[in-house]
CSV table of C-alpha atoms in Angstrom, one decimal:
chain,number,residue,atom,x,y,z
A,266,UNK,CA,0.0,0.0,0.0
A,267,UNK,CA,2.5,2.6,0.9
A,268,UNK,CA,4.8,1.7,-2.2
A,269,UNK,CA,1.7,2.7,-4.8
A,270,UNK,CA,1.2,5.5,-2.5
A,271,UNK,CA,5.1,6.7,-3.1
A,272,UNK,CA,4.4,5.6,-6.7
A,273,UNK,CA,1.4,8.1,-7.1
A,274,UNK,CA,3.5,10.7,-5.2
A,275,UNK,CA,6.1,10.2,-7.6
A,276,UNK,CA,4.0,10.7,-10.7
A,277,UNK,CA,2.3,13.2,-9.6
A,278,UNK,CA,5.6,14.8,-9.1
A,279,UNK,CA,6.6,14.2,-12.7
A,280,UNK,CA,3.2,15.7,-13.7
A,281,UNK,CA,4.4,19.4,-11.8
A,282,UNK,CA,7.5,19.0,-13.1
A,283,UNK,CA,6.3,18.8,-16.9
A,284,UNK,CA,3.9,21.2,-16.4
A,285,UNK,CA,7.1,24.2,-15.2
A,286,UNK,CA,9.3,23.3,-17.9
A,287,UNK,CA,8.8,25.4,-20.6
A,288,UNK,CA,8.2,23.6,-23.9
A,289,UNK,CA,10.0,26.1,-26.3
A,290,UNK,CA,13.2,26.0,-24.2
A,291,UNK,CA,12.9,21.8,-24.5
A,292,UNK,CA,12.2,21.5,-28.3
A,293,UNK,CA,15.1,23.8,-28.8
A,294,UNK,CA,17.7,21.9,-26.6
A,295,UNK,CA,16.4,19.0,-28.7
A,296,UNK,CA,17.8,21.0,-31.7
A,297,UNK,CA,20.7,22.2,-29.9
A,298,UNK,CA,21.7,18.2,-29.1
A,299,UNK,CA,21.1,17.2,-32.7
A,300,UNK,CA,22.9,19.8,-33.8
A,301,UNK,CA,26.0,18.6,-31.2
A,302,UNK,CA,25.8,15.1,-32.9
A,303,UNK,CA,25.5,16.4,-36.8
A,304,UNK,CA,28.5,18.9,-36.1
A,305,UNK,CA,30.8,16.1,-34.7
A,306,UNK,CA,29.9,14.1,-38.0
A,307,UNK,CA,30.7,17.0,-40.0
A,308,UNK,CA,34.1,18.2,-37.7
A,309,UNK,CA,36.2,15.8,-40.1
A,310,UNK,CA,34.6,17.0,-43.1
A,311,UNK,CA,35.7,20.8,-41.7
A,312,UNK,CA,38.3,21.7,-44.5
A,313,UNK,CA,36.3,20.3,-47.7
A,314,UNK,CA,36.6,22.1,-51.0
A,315,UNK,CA,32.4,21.6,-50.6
A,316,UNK,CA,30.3,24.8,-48.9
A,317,UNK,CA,27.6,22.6,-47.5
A,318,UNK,CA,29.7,20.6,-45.8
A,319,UNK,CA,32.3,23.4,-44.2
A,320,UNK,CA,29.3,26.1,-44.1
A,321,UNK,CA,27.1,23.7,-42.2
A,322,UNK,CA,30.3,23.1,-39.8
A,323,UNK,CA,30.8,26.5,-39.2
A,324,UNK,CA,27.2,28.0,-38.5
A,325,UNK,CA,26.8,24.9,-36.2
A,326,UNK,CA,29.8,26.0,-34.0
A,327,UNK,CA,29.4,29.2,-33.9
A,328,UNK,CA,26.0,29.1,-31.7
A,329,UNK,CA,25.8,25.7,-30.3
A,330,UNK,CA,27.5,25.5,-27.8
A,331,UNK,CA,27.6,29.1,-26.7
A,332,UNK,CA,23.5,28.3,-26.4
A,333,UNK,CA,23.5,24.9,-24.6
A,334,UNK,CA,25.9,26.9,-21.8
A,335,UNK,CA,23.3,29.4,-22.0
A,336,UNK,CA,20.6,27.2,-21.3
A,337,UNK,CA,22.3,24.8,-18.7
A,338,UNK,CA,22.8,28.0,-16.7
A,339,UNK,CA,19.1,29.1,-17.2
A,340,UNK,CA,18.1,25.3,-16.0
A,341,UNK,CA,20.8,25.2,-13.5
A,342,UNK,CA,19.9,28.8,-11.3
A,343,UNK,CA,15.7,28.0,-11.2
A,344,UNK,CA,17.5,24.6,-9.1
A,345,UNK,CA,19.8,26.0,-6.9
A,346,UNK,CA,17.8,29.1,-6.4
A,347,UNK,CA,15.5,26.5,-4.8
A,348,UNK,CA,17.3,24.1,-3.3
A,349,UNK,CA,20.9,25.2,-3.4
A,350,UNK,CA,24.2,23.6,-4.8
A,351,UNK,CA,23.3,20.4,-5.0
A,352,UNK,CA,27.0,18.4,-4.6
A,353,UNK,CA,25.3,15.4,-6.1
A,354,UNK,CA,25.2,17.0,-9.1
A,355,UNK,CA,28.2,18.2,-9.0
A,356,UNK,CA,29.4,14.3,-8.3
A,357,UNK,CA,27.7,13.0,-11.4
A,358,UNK,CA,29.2,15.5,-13.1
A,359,UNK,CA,33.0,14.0,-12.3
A,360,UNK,CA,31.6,10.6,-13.0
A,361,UNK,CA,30.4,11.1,-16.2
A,362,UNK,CA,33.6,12.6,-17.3
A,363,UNK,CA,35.5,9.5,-16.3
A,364,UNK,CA,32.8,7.5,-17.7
A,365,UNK,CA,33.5,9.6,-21.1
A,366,UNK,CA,37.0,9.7,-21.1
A,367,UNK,CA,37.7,6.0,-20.5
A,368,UNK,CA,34.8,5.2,-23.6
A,369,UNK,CA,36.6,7.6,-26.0
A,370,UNK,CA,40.2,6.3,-25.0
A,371,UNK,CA,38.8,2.9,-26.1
A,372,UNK,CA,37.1,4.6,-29.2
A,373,UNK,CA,40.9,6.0,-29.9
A,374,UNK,CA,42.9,2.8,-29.5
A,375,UNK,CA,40.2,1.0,-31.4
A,376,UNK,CA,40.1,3.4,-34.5
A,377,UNK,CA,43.2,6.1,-34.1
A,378,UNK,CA,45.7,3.6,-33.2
A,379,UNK,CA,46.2,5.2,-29.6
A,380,UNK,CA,48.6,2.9,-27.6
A,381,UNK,CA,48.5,4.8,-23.9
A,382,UNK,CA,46.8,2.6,-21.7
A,383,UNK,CA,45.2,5.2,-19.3
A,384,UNK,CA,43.6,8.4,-20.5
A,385,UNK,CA,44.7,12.0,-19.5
A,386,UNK,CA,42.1,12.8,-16.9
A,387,UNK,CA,43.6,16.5,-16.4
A,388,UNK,CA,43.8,17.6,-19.9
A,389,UNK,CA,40.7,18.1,-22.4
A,390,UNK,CA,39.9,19.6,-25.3
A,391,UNK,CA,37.5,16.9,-26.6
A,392,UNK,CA,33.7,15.9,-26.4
A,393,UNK,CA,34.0,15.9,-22.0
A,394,UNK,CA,34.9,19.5,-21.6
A,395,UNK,CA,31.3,20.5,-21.2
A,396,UNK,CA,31.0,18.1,-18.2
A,397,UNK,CA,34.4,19.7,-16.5
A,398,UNK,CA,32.9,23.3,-17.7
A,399,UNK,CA,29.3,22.5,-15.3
A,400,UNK,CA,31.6,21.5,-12.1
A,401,UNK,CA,33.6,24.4,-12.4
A,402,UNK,CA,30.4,27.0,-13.2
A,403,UNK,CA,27.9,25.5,-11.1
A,404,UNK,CA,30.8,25.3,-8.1
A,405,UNK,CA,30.9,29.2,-8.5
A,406,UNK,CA,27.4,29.4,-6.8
A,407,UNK,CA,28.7,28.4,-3.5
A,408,UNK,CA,29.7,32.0,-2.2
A,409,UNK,CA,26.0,33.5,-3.1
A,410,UNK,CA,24.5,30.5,-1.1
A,411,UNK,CA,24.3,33.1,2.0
A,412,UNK,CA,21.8,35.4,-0.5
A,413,UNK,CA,20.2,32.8,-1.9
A,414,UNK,CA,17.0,33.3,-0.1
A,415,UNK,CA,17.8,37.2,1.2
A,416,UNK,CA,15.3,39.8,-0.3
A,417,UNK,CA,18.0,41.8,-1.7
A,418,UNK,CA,20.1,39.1,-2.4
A,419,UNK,CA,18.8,38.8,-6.0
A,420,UNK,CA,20.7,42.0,-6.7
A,421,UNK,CA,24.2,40.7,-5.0
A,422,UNK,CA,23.7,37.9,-7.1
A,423,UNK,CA,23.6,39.9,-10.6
A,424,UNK,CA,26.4,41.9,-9.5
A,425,UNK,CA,28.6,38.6,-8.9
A,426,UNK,CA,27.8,36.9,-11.7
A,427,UNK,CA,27.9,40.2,-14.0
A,428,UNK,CA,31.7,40.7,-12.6
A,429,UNK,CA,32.7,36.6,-13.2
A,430,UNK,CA,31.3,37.8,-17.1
A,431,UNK,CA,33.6,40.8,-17.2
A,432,UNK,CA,36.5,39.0,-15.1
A,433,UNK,CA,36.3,35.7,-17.6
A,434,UNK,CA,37.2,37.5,-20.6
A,435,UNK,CA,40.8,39.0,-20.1
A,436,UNK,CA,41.5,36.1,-18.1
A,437,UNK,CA,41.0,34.5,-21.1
A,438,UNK,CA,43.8,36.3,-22.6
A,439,UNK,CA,46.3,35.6,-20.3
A,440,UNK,CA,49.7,34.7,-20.7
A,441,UNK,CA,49.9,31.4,-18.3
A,442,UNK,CA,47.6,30.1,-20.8
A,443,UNK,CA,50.0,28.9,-23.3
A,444,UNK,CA,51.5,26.5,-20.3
A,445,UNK,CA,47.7,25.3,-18.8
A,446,UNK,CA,46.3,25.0,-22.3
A,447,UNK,CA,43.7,22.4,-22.3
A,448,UNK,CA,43.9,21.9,-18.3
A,449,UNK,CA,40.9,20.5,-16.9
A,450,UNK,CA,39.5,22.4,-19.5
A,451,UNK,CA,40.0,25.7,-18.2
A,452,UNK,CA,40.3,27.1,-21.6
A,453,UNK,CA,36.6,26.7,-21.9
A,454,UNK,CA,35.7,27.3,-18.9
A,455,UNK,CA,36.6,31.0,-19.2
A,456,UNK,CA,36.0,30.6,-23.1
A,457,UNK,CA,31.8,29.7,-22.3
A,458,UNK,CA,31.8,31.4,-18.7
A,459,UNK,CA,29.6,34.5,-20.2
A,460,UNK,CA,27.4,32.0,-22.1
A,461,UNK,CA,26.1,30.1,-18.5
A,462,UNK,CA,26.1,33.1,-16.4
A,463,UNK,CA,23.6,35.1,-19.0
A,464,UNK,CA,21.8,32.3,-19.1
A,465,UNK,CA,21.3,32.6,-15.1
A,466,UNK,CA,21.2,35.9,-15.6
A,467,UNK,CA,18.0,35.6,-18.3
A,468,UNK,CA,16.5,33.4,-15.5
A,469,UNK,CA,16.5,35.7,-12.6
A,470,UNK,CA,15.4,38.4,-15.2
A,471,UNK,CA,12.3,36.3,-15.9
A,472,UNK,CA,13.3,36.5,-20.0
A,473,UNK,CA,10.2,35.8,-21.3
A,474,UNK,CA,11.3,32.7,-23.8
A,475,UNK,CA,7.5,32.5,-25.4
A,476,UNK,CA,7.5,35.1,-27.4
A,477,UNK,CA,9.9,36.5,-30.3
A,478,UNK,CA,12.1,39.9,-29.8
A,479,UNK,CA,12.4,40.8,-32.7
A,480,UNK,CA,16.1,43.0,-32.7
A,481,UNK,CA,17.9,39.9,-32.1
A,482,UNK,CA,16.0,37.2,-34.7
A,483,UNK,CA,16.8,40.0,-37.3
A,484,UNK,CA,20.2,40.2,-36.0
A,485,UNK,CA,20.8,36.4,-36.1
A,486,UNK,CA,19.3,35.7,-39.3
A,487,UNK,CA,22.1,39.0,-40.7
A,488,UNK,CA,24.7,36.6,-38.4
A,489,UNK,CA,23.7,33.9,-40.2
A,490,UNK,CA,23.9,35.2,-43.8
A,491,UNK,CA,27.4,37.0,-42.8
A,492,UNK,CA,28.3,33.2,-42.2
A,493,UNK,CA,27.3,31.2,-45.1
A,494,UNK,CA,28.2,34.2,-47.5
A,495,UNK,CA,31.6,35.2,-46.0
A,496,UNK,CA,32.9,32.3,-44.5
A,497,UNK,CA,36.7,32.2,-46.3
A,498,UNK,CA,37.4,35.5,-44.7
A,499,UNK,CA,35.8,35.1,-41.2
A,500,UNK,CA,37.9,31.7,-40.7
A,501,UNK,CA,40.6,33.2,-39.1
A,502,UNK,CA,38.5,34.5,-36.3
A,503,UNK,CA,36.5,31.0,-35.8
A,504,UNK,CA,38.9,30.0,-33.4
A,505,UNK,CA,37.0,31.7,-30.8
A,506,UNK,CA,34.1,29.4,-31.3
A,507,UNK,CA,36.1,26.6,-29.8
A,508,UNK,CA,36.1,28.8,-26.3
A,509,UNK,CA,40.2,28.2,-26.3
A,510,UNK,CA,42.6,30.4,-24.6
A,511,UNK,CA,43.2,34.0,-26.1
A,512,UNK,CA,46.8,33.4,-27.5
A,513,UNK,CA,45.2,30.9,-29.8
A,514,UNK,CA,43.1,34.0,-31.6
A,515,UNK,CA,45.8,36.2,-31.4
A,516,UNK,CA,48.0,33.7,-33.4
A,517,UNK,CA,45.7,33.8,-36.4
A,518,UNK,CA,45.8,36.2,-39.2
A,519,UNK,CA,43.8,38.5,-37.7
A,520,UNK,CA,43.4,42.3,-38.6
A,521,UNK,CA,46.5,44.1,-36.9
A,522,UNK,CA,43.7,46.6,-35.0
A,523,UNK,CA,42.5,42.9,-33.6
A,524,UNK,CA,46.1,41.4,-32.9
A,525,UNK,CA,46.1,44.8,-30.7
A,526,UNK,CA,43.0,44.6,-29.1
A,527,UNK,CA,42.2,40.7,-29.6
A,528,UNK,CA,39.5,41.3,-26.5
A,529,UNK,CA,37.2,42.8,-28.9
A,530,UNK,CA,36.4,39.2,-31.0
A,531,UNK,CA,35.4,37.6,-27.7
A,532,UNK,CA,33.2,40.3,-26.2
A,533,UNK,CA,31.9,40.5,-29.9
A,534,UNK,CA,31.7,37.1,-29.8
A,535,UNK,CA,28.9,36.8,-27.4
A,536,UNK,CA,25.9,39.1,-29.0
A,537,UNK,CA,26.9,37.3,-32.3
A,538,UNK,CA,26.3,34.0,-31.2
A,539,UNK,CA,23.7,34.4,-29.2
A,540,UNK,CA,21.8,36.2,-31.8
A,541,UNK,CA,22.7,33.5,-34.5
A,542,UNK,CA,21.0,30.9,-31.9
A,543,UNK,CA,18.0,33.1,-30.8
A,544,UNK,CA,17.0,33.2,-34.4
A,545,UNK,CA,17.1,29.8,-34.5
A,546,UNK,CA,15.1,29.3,-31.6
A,547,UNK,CA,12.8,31.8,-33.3
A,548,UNK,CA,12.2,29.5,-36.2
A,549,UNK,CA,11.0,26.9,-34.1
A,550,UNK,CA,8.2,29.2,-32.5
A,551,UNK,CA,7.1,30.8,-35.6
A,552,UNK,CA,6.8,27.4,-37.3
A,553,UNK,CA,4.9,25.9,-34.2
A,554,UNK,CA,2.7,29.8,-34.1
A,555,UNK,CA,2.3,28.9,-38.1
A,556,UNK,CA,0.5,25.4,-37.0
A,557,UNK,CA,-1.9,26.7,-35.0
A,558,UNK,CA,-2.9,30.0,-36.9
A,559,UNK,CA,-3.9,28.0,-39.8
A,560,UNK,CA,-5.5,25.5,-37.8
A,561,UNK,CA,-9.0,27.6,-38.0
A,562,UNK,CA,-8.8,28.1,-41.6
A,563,UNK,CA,-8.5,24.6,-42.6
A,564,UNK,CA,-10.1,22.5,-40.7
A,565,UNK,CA,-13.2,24.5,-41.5
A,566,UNK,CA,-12.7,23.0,-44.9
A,567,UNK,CA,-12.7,19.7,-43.7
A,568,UNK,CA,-9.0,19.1,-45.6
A,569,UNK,CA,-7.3,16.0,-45.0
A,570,UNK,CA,-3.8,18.0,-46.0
A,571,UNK,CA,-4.0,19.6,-42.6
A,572,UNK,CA,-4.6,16.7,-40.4
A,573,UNK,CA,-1.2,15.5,-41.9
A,574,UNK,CA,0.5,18.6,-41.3
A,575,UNK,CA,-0.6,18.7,-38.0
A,576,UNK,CA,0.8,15.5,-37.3
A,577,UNK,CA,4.0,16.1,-38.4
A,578,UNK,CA,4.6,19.2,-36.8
A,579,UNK,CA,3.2,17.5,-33.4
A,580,UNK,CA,5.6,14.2,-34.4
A,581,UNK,CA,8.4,16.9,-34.7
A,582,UNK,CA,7.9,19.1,-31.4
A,583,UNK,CA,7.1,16.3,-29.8
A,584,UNK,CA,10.5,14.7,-31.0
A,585,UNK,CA,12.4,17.5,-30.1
A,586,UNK,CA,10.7,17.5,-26.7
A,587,UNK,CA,11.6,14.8,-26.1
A,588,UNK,CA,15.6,15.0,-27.1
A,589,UNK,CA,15.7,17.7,-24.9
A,590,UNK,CA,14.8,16.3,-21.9
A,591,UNK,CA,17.3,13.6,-22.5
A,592,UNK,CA,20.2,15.6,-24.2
A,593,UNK,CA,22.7,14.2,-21.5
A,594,UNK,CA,22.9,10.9,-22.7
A,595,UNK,CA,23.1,11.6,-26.1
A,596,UNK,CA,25.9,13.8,-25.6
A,597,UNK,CA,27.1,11.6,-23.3
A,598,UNK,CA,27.4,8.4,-25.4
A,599,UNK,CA,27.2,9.7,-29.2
A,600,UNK,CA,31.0,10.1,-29.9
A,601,UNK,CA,32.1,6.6,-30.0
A,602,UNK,CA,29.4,5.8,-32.7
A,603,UNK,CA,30.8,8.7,-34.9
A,604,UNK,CA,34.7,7.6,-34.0
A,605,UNK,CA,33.4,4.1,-35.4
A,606,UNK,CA,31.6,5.4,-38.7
A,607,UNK,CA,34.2,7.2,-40.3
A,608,UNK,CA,37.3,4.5,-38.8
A,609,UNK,CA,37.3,3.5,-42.6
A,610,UNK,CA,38.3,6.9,-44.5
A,611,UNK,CA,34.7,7.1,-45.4
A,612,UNK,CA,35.5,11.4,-45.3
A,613,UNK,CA,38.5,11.6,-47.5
A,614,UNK,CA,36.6,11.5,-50.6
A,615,UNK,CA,35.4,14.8,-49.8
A,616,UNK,CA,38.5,16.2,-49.1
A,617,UNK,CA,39.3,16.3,-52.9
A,618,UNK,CA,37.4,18.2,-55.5
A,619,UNK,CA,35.0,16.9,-58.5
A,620,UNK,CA,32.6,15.3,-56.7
A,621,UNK,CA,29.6,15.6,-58.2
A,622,UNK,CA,26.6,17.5,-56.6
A,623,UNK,CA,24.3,14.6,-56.1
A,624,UNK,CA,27.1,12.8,-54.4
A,625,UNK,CA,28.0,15.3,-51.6
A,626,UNK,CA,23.8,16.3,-51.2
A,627,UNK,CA,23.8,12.5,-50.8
A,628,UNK,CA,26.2,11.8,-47.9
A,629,UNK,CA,24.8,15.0,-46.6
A,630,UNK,CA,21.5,13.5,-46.3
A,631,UNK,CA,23.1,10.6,-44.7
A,632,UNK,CA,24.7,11.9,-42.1
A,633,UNK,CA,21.4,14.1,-41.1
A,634,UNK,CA,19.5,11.0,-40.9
A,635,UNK,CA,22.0,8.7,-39.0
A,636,UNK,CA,22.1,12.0,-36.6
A,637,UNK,CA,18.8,11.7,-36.2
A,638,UNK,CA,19.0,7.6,-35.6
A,639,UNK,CA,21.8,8.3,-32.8
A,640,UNK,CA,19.0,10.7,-31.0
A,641,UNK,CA,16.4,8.6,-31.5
A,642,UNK,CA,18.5,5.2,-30.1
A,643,UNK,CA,20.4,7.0,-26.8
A,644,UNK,CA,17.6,9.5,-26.3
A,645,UNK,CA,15.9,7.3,-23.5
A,646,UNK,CA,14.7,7.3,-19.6
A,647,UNK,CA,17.2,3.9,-18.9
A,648,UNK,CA,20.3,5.9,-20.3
A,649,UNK,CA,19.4,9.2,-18.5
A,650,UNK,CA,18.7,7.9,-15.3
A,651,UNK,CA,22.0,6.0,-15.8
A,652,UNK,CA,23.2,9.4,-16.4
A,653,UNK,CA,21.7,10.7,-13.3
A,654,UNK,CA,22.7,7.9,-11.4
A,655,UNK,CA,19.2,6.9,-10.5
A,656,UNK,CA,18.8,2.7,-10.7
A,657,UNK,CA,15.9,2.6,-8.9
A,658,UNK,CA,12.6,4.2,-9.3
């Protein structure tokens, strides 16, 4: 009796839970995700002569990232603003880097002929650096945790995290970075650091996420044209969309005014992905605001057209819903499955020009659907709790 009692009180708490989150913000981390998996699949096809494939690349790392920092800060303040730092998130956070970094050091003996037995726990620059990036920001929190519940502590709290914005960025820039490097990721944690604190920053605003601005969606579509139209001559300040340390911009061939003032492409960084993502996120609303303003007009025909649009549009948001809810394991166990497709060369075709159109739309298409098929296969409650470290329940 009192175990379908806990079971009831458990659903129902499932129930509140679904009904706070706001379904916009999932259906978009479910894009964000797929995007994550179809931008590792396209990483070695990077330098191709071919503008879908390096275009693609490009405009999918230039926003991201920068927005799934964004969001796991939005996420992560609405949590600890109610219950504090939870430490056992911070724990599965450790564990699941391990967890990564021993499965992609099997990947890379398997298929890159690595022959260390042990991976390098303290150095990353790989798929894990998001997990080492969530300890370190969410670990920030700890000195607000006397505010946290203070009437005027919501205004300490923007003050602090507006100076960790302002302090992350020449930090960025400095010198002892060429020794750390990649060490324990601290490259991106001060690379992404503005991306997770706006996010928190958005949240304790109350940014309302349901409706479109329009200044940046017009901004961000401009973005995303400068991209795909002018992408030869903005390659050599792409490096900041990796988050790595400063000297690494400043070694590119920059503009002398930005080799003086390389500061400028990070802080410009910021608006210009976020913008690129927020339009986006834009498209997904108006689409899903499209659906249900012609609703009325059709159905009062009686046409069979819209009950199949309808269900695809519900198919798709619900999809994308669902991805969202369960991005962890997805970015969690994806990379070995793209380590193992292209083990055999399969990208160095497309290295070398004359392949015809149809060819490159083709393997294009490919890896979009086998993107999708990794989303669809990992993107379930077993490998998220496992995840979360829940096994029972």
């Amino acid at each position: 009796m009192r175990e379908s009692i806990r079971k009831e009180e458990r659903k129902e708490k499932g129930r509140d839970k679904t009904k706070k989150r706001v379904k916009e913000l999932d259906s978009f981390k479910g894009f964000l995700i797929f995007l994550v998996v179809l931008g590792h699949f396209l990483l070695p096809l990077s330098d191709s002569p071919y503008p879908l494939f390096n275009r693609s690349f490009y405009l999918i790392y230039s926003f991201h990232m920068p927005a799934f920092l964004f969001l796991s800060g939005y996420f992560a303040y609405g949590k600890w603003k109610k219950r504090g730092t939870s430490f056992r998130s911070l724990f599965s956070y450790l564990l699941l880097y391990i967890l990564m970094k021993f499965m992609l050091h099997r990947a890379d003996i398997l298929f890159y002929d690595v022959h260390t037995t042990w991976p390098d726990f303290f150095h990353e620059s790989s798929t894990p650096w998001y997990l080492l990036v969530l300890f370190f920001l969410e670990l920030t929190l700890l000195p607000m945790e006397i505010f946290r519940r203070k009437k005027t502590g919501e205004q300490v709290i923007s003050f602090y995290f507006l100076c960790l914005i302002l302090l992350s960025i020449p930090l960025s820039f400095m010198k002892i970075g060429e020794e750390w490097k990649d060490f324990l990721a601290s490259d991106r944690i001060l690379g992404f650091a503005p991306f997770f604190y706006l996010g928190m920053l958005a949240k304790l605003g109350d940014f309302s996420f349901q409706k479109i601005h329009r200044p940046p969606f017009v901004l961000g579509f401009c973005f995303t044209l400068i991209i795909i139209l002018f992408l030869p001559k903005l390659l050599p300040y792409t490096r900041v969309f990796y988050g790595t340390w400063g000297y690494r911009i400043e070694g590119e061939a920059i503009l002398p005014f930005f080799k003086k003032h390389p500061t400028l492409i990070r802080i410009a960084f910021i608006p210009f992905s976020l913008c690129i993502a927020y339009f986006f996120y834009g498209l997904l609303i108006f689409l899903r605001q499209k659906k249900e303003s012609i609703q009325p007009e059709i159905t009062s025909r009686g046409s069979q057209i819209y009950f199949g649009m309808e269900r695809v549009f519900q198919d798709r948001e619900t999809f994308l819903m669902k991805m969202g809810h369960y991005s962890m394991p997805i970015y969690v166990f994806h990379r070995p499955f793209r380590d193992a497709f292209f083990a055999g060369g399969l990208e160095q075709p497309f290295w070398h020009e004359g392949i015809p159109f149809w060819l490159i739309l083709l393997f294009y298409i490919f890896l979009l659907l086998l993107s999708l098929l990794l989303l669809f296969v990992l993107g379930r409650k077993t490998l998220d709790n496992l995840c979360r470290f829940r096994f029972t329940g």
